[in-house]
Every structure is written in structure tokens, then in C-alpha cells.
Amino acid sequence: DAKTTQPTSMDCAEGRAANLPCNHSTISGNEYVYWYRQIHSQGPQYIIHGLKNNETNEMASLIITEDRKSSTLILPHATLRDTAVYYCIVRARTGNQFYFGTGTSLTVIP
Amino acid sequence: DGGITQSPKYLFRKEGQNVTLSCEQNLNHDAMYWYRQDPGQGLRLIYYSQIVNDFQKGDIAEGYSVSREKKESFPLTVTSAQKNPTAFYLCASSIGLRGARTYEQYFGPGTRLTVT
């Protein structure tokens, strides 16, 4: 199963764009990239996912490189409520398990 | 109001006792999952079920048991055989397996279990 690598922590000023990188160099052709976030002591929240095209929804944008070996989650205007741990996940090849790593702890600073 | 409920939010037990954590969903999802999270760690998969009356072990199934008698319910029992049961337990559900597509998982609020 493809693994992901994310920075341990990041800061972002309130109102600015938060760009969270993820490396997944061993991703297979049919594997999707998913992003979740977890606010302290709550269940993870689904944000967005994609296969190879860039995706955008009301929460965020997902930019996937052409070789699909890395991606970036963009929160266009970060607020204090976006402070959370962000997980980049690549779907398992079999079944529908999701493997969560330790993610990136994003702190939005006033 | 659709969603996943877990109860209770906080649970305390004495060592040596079995304890069952509740997970209910009204999203009409086929698949359900149990994860464990320890402080500062990511989520680790305990068990998952893709359909009623069927379930598979995840990465850390030892000391846990599950049942899936109804589509809406996937209770997790933490047995006395689990050596370090104190953790944050998360239940999730998804539409299920549809060919090569993997659908997103939706998580409940979690149950924090403390065993002393």
C-alpha cells in the first residue's frame, strides 16, 4: 500500500492561504488521494479527494502533480477554526481501508 | 438528521472487565469501521465490516471483538485480553465497496476509554 509523508507541523496566518504538502511517491494508478482533518478530541472530518485532476469544493482545493507523486491541500482563507491535524491518505489496494498516519498539525495564528 | 453516533463519550472501567462501545449509523452505509487512536498518534484500524454478518480484522484486532447483526450497528467489545485498552476509539462508516472506487468514510465523535 502506498505510504504518505507529511510535515509534522505548520503555521499559517489567519486569512492567508494554507498550503499543506503530501508526498506519495509509491502511489498506484488506481489509488485515490484523500484528505481528512481532525480537530482535537473529535472524529476526523472528510475534506476532499482526487485521482489525478485538481479538485475544489467548498472547503478546500486539492492539487495533484502530473506524476501523482505528491499533492497539496489548499485552504484558501484560513480561519482559527481550521486549526487541526490534517491527514493525507492513499486508498489501500484491496478492500476499502484507510490508513491514517500522524498527519500535519496546522496552527492558524491570529 | 443523518450521522454516526457513539456512546458514551467518556467511559471508565476497571482492569479485567470487558466493555462494549456502541456505534450506530443512519446513513444506510454498508461498510463500518473501528479505529483506535493513542495520544499524538494516527488512527489504527481494529476491525471493519463491509456487509451485515461479515467482518475482517484490521491491523490491531488482538484483544477486541465485534459483531454486525444489523446494518446500522457495529459494536466493539474491548476484552480483558487487550493489554493497553486506554485510548480514543473512533467508529466510521462508508457507502462501501463499489468496484475500484473507494468512498469517503464518515466518523463518529469517538469514545474515550480509560481503564485503571
PDB file of C-alpha atoms in Angstrom:
ATOM      1  CA  ASP A   1       0.000   0.000   0.000  1.00  0.00           C
ATOM      2  CA  ALA A   2       1.234   3.437  -0.846  1.00  0.00           C
ATOM      3  CA  LYS A   3       2.596   5.454   2.075  1.00  0.00           C
ATOM      4  CA  THR A   4       2.386   9.181   2.569  1.00  0.00           C
ATOM      5  CA  THR A   5       4.846  11.668   4.033  1.00  0.00           C
ATOM      6  CA  GLN A   6       3.712  14.941   5.553  1.00  0.00           C
ATOM      7  CA  PRO A   7       5.445  17.644   7.580  1.00  0.00           C
ATOM      8  CA  THR A   8       4.837  17.254  11.288  1.00  0.00           C
ATOM      9  CA  SER A   9       3.584  20.786  11.836  1.00  0.00           C
ATOM     10  CA  MET A  10       2.884  24.082  10.071  1.00  0.00           C
ATOM     11  CA  ASP A  11       1.728  27.569  10.978  1.00  0.00           C
ATOM     12  CA  CYS A  12      -0.430  29.859   8.900  1.00  0.00           C
ATOM     13  CA  ALA A  13      -1.603  33.438   9.467  1.00  0.00           C
ATOM     14  CA  GLU A  14      -5.349  33.916   9.725  1.00  0.00           C
ATOM     15  CA  GLY A  15      -6.853  34.978   6.408  1.00  0.00           C
ATOM     16  CA  ARG A  16      -3.951  33.674   4.380  1.00  0.00           C
ATOM     17  CA  ALA A  17      -3.912  30.528   2.267  1.00  0.00           C
ATOM     18  CA  ALA A  18      -2.690  27.382   3.989  1.00  0.00           C
ATOM     19  CA  ASN A  19      -0.799  25.013   1.699  1.00  0.00           C
ATOM     20  CA  LEU A  20      -0.303  21.540   3.114  1.00  0.00           C
ATOM     21  CA  PRO A  21       2.007  19.232   1.149  1.00  0.00           C
ATOM     22  CA  CYS A  22       1.956  15.460   0.936  1.00  0.00           C
ATOM     23  CA  ASN A  23       4.334  13.056  -0.763  1.00  0.00           C
ATOM     24  CA  HIS A  24       3.041   9.705  -2.031  1.00  0.00           C
ATOM     25  CA  SER A  25       5.746   8.594  -4.431  1.00  0.00           C
ATOM     26  CA  THR A  26       4.647   4.919  -4.493  1.00  0.00           C
ATOM     27  CA  ILE A  27       1.019   5.599  -5.351  1.00  0.00           C
ATOM     28  CA  SER A  28      -0.555   3.173  -7.818  1.00  0.00           C
ATOM     29  CA  GLY A  29      -2.521   4.190 -10.866  1.00  0.00           C
ATOM     30  CA  ASN A  30      -5.929   3.409  -9.421  1.00  0.00           C
ATOM     31  CA  GLU A  31      -5.327   4.816  -5.941  1.00  0.00           C
ATOM     32  CA  TYR A  32      -7.055   7.989  -4.820  1.00  0.00           C
ATOM     33  CA  VAL A  33      -5.638  10.694  -2.574  1.00  0.00           C
ATOM     34  CA  TYR A  34      -7.890  11.645   0.327  1.00  0.00           C
ATOM     35  CA  TRP A  35      -7.600  14.455   2.846  1.00  0.00           C
ATOM     36  CA  TYR A  36      -9.182  14.465   6.285  1.00  0.00           C
ATOM     37  CA  ARG A  37      -8.741  16.706   9.282  1.00  0.00           C
ATOM     38  CA  GLN A  38      -9.188  16.127  12.977  1.00  0.00           C
ATOM     39  CA  ILE A  39      -9.906  18.841  15.464  1.00  0.00           C
ATOM     40  CA  HIS A  40      -8.750  17.978  18.952  1.00  0.00           C
ATOM     41  CA  SER A  41     -10.728  15.151  20.583  1.00  0.00           C
ATOM     42  CA  GLN A  42     -13.202  14.893  17.706  1.00  0.00           C
ATOM     43  CA  GLY A  43     -13.664  12.384  14.917  1.00  0.00           C
ATOM     44  CA  PRO A  44     -11.853  13.057  11.629  1.00  0.00           C
ATOM     45  CA  GLN A  45     -13.737  15.080   9.037  1.00  0.00           C
ATOM     46  CA  TYR A  46     -13.610  14.354   5.331  1.00  0.00           C
ATOM     47  CA  ILE A  47     -12.296  17.286   3.271  1.00  0.00           C
ATOM     48  CA  ILE A  48     -11.671  16.290  -0.329  1.00  0.00           C
ATOM     49  CA  HIS A  49     -10.280  13.558  -2.561  1.00  0.00           C
ATOM     50  CA  GLY A  50      -8.942  13.170  -6.095  1.00  0.00           C
ATOM     51  CA  LEU A  51      -7.386  10.759  -8.551  1.00  0.00           C
ATOM     52  CA  LYS A  52      -5.314  12.845 -10.955  1.00  0.00           C
ATOM     53  CA  ASN A  53      -7.223  16.028 -11.732  1.00  0.00           C
ATOM     54  CA  ASN A  54      -7.255  19.024  -9.431  1.00  0.00           C
ATOM     55  CA  GLU A  55     -10.371  19.216  -7.313  1.00  0.00           C
ATOM     56  CA  THR A  56     -12.164  22.012  -5.493  1.00  0.00           C
ATOM     57  CA  ASN A  57     -15.073  22.077  -3.093  1.00  0.00           C
ATOM     58  CA  GLU A  58     -16.471  24.476  -0.534  1.00  0.00           C
ATOM     59  CA  MET A  59     -13.786  23.576   1.988  1.00  0.00           C
ATOM     60  CA  ALA A  60     -10.567  23.317   0.022  1.00  0.00           C
ATOM     61  CA  SER A  61      -8.690  22.694  -3.199  1.00  0.00           C
ATOM     62  CA  LEU A  62      -6.556  19.679  -3.991  1.00  0.00           C
ATOM     63  CA  ILE A  63      -3.661  19.994  -6.393  1.00  0.00           C
ATOM     64  CA  ILE A  64      -2.124  16.715  -7.593  1.00  0.00           C
ATOM     65  CA  THR A  65       1.116  16.775  -9.571  1.00  0.00           C
ATOM     66  CA  GLU A  66       1.121  15.324 -13.068  1.00  0.00           C
ATOM     67  CA  ASP A  67       3.215  12.330 -11.978  1.00  0.00           C
ATOM     68  CA  ARG A  68       0.848  11.905  -8.984  1.00  0.00           C
ATOM     69  CA  LYS A  69       3.762  11.529  -6.605  1.00  0.00           C
ATOM     70  CA  SER A  70       2.718  14.460  -4.476  1.00  0.00           C
ATOM     71  CA  SER A  71      -0.247  16.669  -3.730  1.00  0.00           C
ATOM     72  CA  THR A  72      -1.102  19.891  -1.915  1.00  0.00           C
ATOM     73  CA  LEU A  73      -4.210  20.710   0.051  1.00  0.00           C
ATOM     74  CA  ILE A  74      -5.064  24.402  -0.080  1.00  0.00           C
ATOM     75  CA  LEU A  75      -7.303  26.147   2.431  1.00  0.00           C
ATOM     76  CA  PRO A  76      -7.801  29.468   0.606  1.00  0.00           C
ATOM     77  CA  HIS A  77      -8.546  31.709   3.596  1.00  0.00           C
ATOM     78  CA  ALA A  78      -7.530  30.017   6.823  1.00  0.00           C
ATOM     79  CA  THR A  79      -9.519  30.767   9.962  1.00  0.00           C
ATOM     80  CA  LEU A  80      -8.812  29.908  13.581  1.00  0.00           C
ATOM     81  CA  ARG A  81     -11.308  27.069  13.281  1.00  0.00           C
ATOM     82  CA  ASP A  82      -9.057  25.421  10.688  1.00  0.00           C
ATOM     83  CA  THR A  83      -6.513  24.629  13.401  1.00  0.00           C
ATOM     84  CA  ALA A  84      -6.396  20.824  13.316  1.00  0.00           C
ATOM     85  CA  VAL A  85      -4.347  17.797  12.312  1.00  0.00           C
ATOM     86  CA  TYR A  86      -4.588  17.193   8.561  1.00  0.00           C
ATOM     87  CA  TYR A  87      -4.207  13.681   7.203  1.00  0.00           C
ATOM     88  CA  CYS A  88      -3.224  12.796   3.659  1.00  0.00           C
ATOM     89  CA  ILE A  89      -4.292   9.239   2.861  1.00  0.00           C
ATOM     90  CA  VAL A  90      -3.924   6.977  -0.131  1.00  0.00           C
ATOM     91  CA  ARG A  91      -6.518   4.265  -0.511  1.00  0.00           C
ATOM     92  CA  ALA A  92      -5.438   0.690   0.060  1.00  0.00           C
ATOM     93  CA  ARG A  93      -5.194  -1.528  -2.982  1.00  0.00           C
ATOM     94  CA  THR A  94      -7.611  -4.082  -1.567  1.00  0.00           C
ATOM     95  CA  GLY A  95     -10.746  -3.618   0.436  1.00  0.00           C
ATOM     96  CA  ASN A  96     -11.663  -0.110   1.371  1.00  0.00           C
ATOM     97  CA  GLN A  97      -9.440   0.526   4.341  1.00  0.00           C
ATOM     98  CA  PHE A  98      -7.942   3.916   5.005  1.00  0.00           C
ATOM     99  CA  TYR A  99      -4.520   4.133   6.609  1.00  0.00           C
ATOM    100  CA  PHE A 100      -4.067   7.240   8.732  1.00  0.00           C
ATOM    101  CA  GLY A 101      -0.544   8.386   9.576  1.00  0.00           C
ATOM    102  CA  THR A 102       0.338  11.109  12.051  1.00  0.00           C
ATOM    103  CA  GLY A 103      -0.620  13.955   9.718  1.00  0.00           C
ATOM    104  CA  THR A 104       0.324  17.636   9.791  1.00  0.00           C
ATOM    105  CA  SER A 105      -0.648  19.728  12.789  1.00  0.00           C
ATOM    106  CA  LEU A 106      -1.762  23.078  11.352  1.00  0.00           C
ATOM    107  CA  THR A 107      -1.955  26.057  13.680  1.00  0.00           C
ATOM    108  CA  VAL A 108      -3.701  29.160  12.380  1.00  0.00           C
ATOM    109  CA  ILE A 109      -2.299  32.222  14.096  1.00  0.00           C
ATOM    110  CA  PRO A 110      -4.396  35.370  14.682  1.00  0.00           C
TER     111      PRO A 110
ATOM    112  CA  ASP B   1     -30.567  14.203  10.879  1.00  0.00           C
ATOM    113  CA  GLY B   2     -28.192  11.591   9.456  1.00  0.00           C
ATOM    114  CA  GLY B   3     -24.928  10.656  11.039  1.00  0.00           C
ATOM    115  CA  ILE B   4     -22.904   8.341  13.234  1.00  0.00           C
ATOM    116  CA  THR B   5     -23.376   8.203  16.962  1.00  0.00           C
ATOM    117  CA  GLN B   6     -21.046   6.744  19.523  1.00  0.00           C
ATOM    118  CA  SER B   7     -21.870   6.397  23.147  1.00  0.00           C
ATOM    119  CA  PRO B   8     -20.813   7.178  25.724  1.00  0.00           C
ATOM    120  CA  LYS B   9     -18.288   9.951  25.054  1.00  0.00           C
ATOM    121  CA  TYR B  10     -16.264   9.001  28.128  1.00  0.00           C
ATOM    122  CA  LEU B  11     -16.074   5.516  29.645  1.00  0.00           C
ATOM    123  CA  PHE B  12     -14.208   4.294  32.698  1.00  0.00           C
ATOM    124  CA  ARG B  13     -13.599   0.653  33.538  1.00  0.00           C
ATOM    125  CA  LYS B  14     -11.578  -1.431  35.914  1.00  0.00           C
ATOM    126  CA  GLU B  15      -8.838  -3.627  34.566  1.00  0.00           C
ATOM    127  CA  GLY B  16     -10.029  -7.155  33.800  1.00  0.00           C
ATOM    128  CA  GLN B  17     -13.527  -6.137  32.746  1.00  0.00           C
ATOM    129  CA  ASN B  18     -14.862  -6.422  29.239  1.00  0.00           C
ATOM    130  CA  VAL B  19     -16.502  -3.289  27.879  1.00  0.00           C
ATOM    131  CA  THR B  20     -18.640  -2.738  24.782  1.00  0.00           C
ATOM    132  CA  LEU B  21     -18.569   0.511  22.812  1.00  0.00           C
ATOM    133  CA  SER B  22     -21.621   1.448  20.814  1.00  0.00           C
ATOM    134  CA  CYS B  23     -21.664   2.675  17.210  1.00  0.00           C
ATOM    135  CA  GLU B  24     -24.845   3.395  15.278  1.00  0.00           C
ATOM    136  CA  GLN B  25     -25.316   4.970  11.841  1.00  0.00           C
ATOM    137  CA  ASN B  26     -28.433   6.026   9.958  1.00  0.00           C
ATOM    138  CA  LEU B  27     -26.670   6.824   6.690  1.00  0.00           C
ATOM    139  CA  ASN B  28     -27.644   3.495   5.106  1.00  0.00           C
ATOM    140  CA  HIS B  29     -23.954   2.705   4.674  1.00  0.00           C
ATOM    141  CA  ASP B  30     -22.841  -0.870   4.059  1.00  0.00           C
ATOM    142  CA  ALA B  31     -19.333  -0.587   5.495  1.00  0.00           C
ATOM    143  CA  MET B  32     -18.365   0.231   9.070  1.00  0.00           C
ATOM    144  CA  TYR B  33     -15.004   0.511  10.793  1.00  0.00           C
ATOM    145  CA  TRP B  34     -13.396   0.758  14.200  1.00  0.00           C
ATOM    146  CA  TYR B  35     -10.172   2.667  14.781  1.00  0.00           C
ATOM    147  CA  ARG B  36      -8.061   3.270  17.826  1.00  0.00           C
ATOM    148  CA  GLN B  37      -6.091   6.470  18.416  1.00  0.00           C
ATOM    149  CA  ASP B  38      -3.417   6.937  21.069  1.00  0.00           C
ATOM    150  CA  PRO B  39      -2.118  10.368  22.140  1.00  0.00           C
ATOM    151  CA  GLY B  40      -0.060  12.032  19.404  1.00  0.00           C
ATOM    152  CA  GLN B  41      -0.601   9.093  17.074  1.00  0.00           C
ATOM    153  CA  GLY B  42      -2.546   8.462  13.905  1.00  0.00           C
ATOM    154  CA  LEU B  43      -5.521   6.123  13.653  1.00  0.00           C
ATOM    155  CA  ARG B  44      -5.049   2.361  13.598  1.00  0.00           C
ATOM    156  CA  LEU B  45      -7.676   0.032  12.161  1.00  0.00           C
ATOM    157  CA  ILE B  46      -9.084  -2.568  14.567  1.00  0.00           C
ATOM    158  CA  TYR B  47     -11.914  -4.222  12.620  1.00  0.00           C
ATOM    159  CA  TYR B  48     -14.057  -3.448   9.634  1.00  0.00           C
ATOM    160  CA  SER B  49     -17.226  -4.822   8.130  1.00  0.00           C
ATOM    161  CA  GLN B  50     -18.322  -4.447   4.526  1.00  0.00           C
ATOM    162  CA  ILE B  51     -21.689  -6.135   4.952  1.00  0.00           C
ATOM    163  CA  VAL B  52     -24.012  -7.462   7.626  1.00  0.00           C
ATOM    164  CA  ASN B  53     -22.846 -10.676   9.320  1.00  0.00           C
ATOM    165  CA  ASP B  54     -19.332 -10.303   7.955  1.00  0.00           C
ATOM    166  CA  PHE B  55     -16.245  -8.560   9.327  1.00  0.00           C
ATOM    167  CA  GLN B  56     -12.473  -8.640   8.954  1.00  0.00           C
ATOM    168  CA  LYS B  57      -9.582  -7.984  11.274  1.00  0.00           C
ATOM    169  CA  GLY B  58      -7.605  -4.819  10.848  1.00  0.00           C
ATOM    170  CA  ASP B  59      -4.031  -4.206  11.932  1.00  0.00           C
ATOM    171  CA  ILE B  60      -4.580  -4.431  15.692  1.00  0.00           C
ATOM    172  CA  ALA B  61      -7.508  -6.811  16.257  1.00  0.00           C
ATOM    173  CA  GLU B  62      -5.989  -8.745  19.155  1.00  0.00           C
ATOM    174  CA  GLY B  63      -7.983  -8.266  22.343  1.00  0.00           C
ATOM    175  CA  TYR B  64     -11.036  -6.901  20.528  1.00  0.00           C
ATOM    176  CA  SER B  65     -14.212  -8.454  19.144  1.00  0.00           C
ATOM    177  CA  VAL B  66     -17.066  -7.127  17.008  1.00  0.00           C
ATOM    178  CA  SER B  67     -20.435  -8.157  15.667  1.00  0.00           C
ATOM    179  CA  ARG B  68     -22.505  -6.920  12.737  1.00  0.00           C
ATOM    180  CA  GLU B  69     -26.006  -8.260  13.165  1.00  0.00           C
ATOM    181  CA  LYS B  70     -27.667  -5.152  11.787  1.00  0.00           C
ATOM    182  CA  LYS B  71     -26.635  -2.772   9.054  1.00  0.00           C
ATOM    183  CA  GLU B  72     -26.955   0.202  11.399  1.00  0.00           C
ATOM    184  CA  SER B  73     -24.911  -1.146  14.283  1.00  0.00           C
ATOM    185  CA  PHE B  74     -21.291  -2.250  14.748  1.00  0.00           C
ATOM    186  CA  PRO B  75     -20.469  -2.635  18.459  1.00  0.00           C
ATOM    187  CA  LEU B  76     -16.877  -3.132  19.599  1.00  0.00           C
ATOM    188  CA  THR B  77     -16.009  -5.151  22.695  1.00  0.00           C
ATOM    189  CA  VAL B  78     -12.716  -4.439  24.380  1.00  0.00           C
ATOM    190  CA  THR B  79     -11.857  -7.631  26.205  1.00  0.00           C
ATOM    191  CA  SER B  80      -9.644  -8.175  29.216  1.00  0.00           C
ATOM    192  CA  ALA B  81      -7.086  -9.675  26.820  1.00  0.00           C
ATOM    193  CA  GLN B  82      -6.340  -6.228  25.381  1.00  0.00           C
ATOM    194  CA  LYS B  83      -3.166  -5.208  27.175  1.00  0.00           C
ATOM    195  CA  ASN B  84      -3.411  -1.435  26.714  1.00  0.00           C
ATOM    196  CA  PRO B  85      -7.096  -0.618  26.287  1.00  0.00           C
ATOM    197  CA  THR B  86      -6.961   3.037  27.333  1.00  0.00           C
ATOM    198  CA  ALA B  87      -7.383   5.025  24.113  1.00  0.00           C
ATOM    199  CA  PHE B  88      -9.707   7.124  21.970  1.00  0.00           C
ATOM    200  CA  TYR B  89     -11.960   4.845  19.881  1.00  0.00           C
ATOM    201  CA  LEU B  90     -13.456   6.040  16.617  1.00  0.00           C
ATOM    202  CA  CYS B  91     -16.183   4.433  14.563  1.00  0.00           C
ATOM    203  CA  ALA B  92     -16.656   5.238  10.882  1.00  0.00           C
ATOM    204  CA  SER B  93     -18.890   4.209   8.010  1.00  0.00           C
ATOM    205  CA  SER B  94     -18.845   4.467   4.242  1.00  0.00           C
ATOM    206  CA  ILE B  95     -21.117   3.568   1.360  1.00  0.00           C
ATOM    207  CA  GLY B  96     -18.973   0.513   0.837  1.00  0.00           C
ATOM    208  CA  LEU B  97     -17.006  -1.144  -1.857  1.00  0.00           C
ATOM    209  CA  ARG B  98     -18.193  -0.235  -5.355  1.00  0.00           C
ATOM    210  CA  GLY B  99     -15.782  -1.652  -7.897  1.00  0.00           C
ATOM    211  CA  ALA B 100     -12.477   0.190  -7.856  1.00  0.00           C
ATOM    212  CA  ARG B 101     -13.888   3.301  -6.267  1.00  0.00           C
ATOM    213  CA  THR B 102     -13.371   3.902  -2.603  1.00  0.00           C
ATOM    214  CA  TYR B 103     -15.877   6.140  -0.964  1.00  0.00           C
ATOM    215  CA  GLU B 104     -15.041   8.538   1.820  1.00  0.00           C
ATOM    216  CA  GLN B 105     -15.520   7.491   5.418  1.00  0.00           C
ATOM    217  CA  TYR B 106     -17.598   9.453   7.880  1.00  0.00           C
ATOM    218  CA  PHE B 107     -16.569   9.369  11.511  1.00  0.00           C
ATOM    219  CA  GLY B 108     -18.442   9.459  14.774  1.00  0.00           C
ATOM    220  CA  PRO B 109     -17.439  11.737  17.679  1.00  0.00           C
ATOM    221  CA  GLY B 110     -15.439   8.997  19.410  1.00  0.00           C
ATOM    222  CA  THR B 111     -15.416   7.324  22.815  1.00  0.00           C
ATOM    223  CA  ARG B 112     -12.554   7.936  25.200  1.00  0.00           C
ATOM    224  CA  LEU B 113     -11.991   4.765  27.223  1.00  0.00           C
ATOM    225  CA  THR B 114      -9.939   4.814  30.398  1.00  0.00           C
ATOM    226  CA  VAL B 115      -9.079   1.540  32.117  1.00  0.00           C
ATOM    227  CA  THR B 116      -7.493   1.634  35.557  1.00  0.00           C
TER     228      THR B 116
END
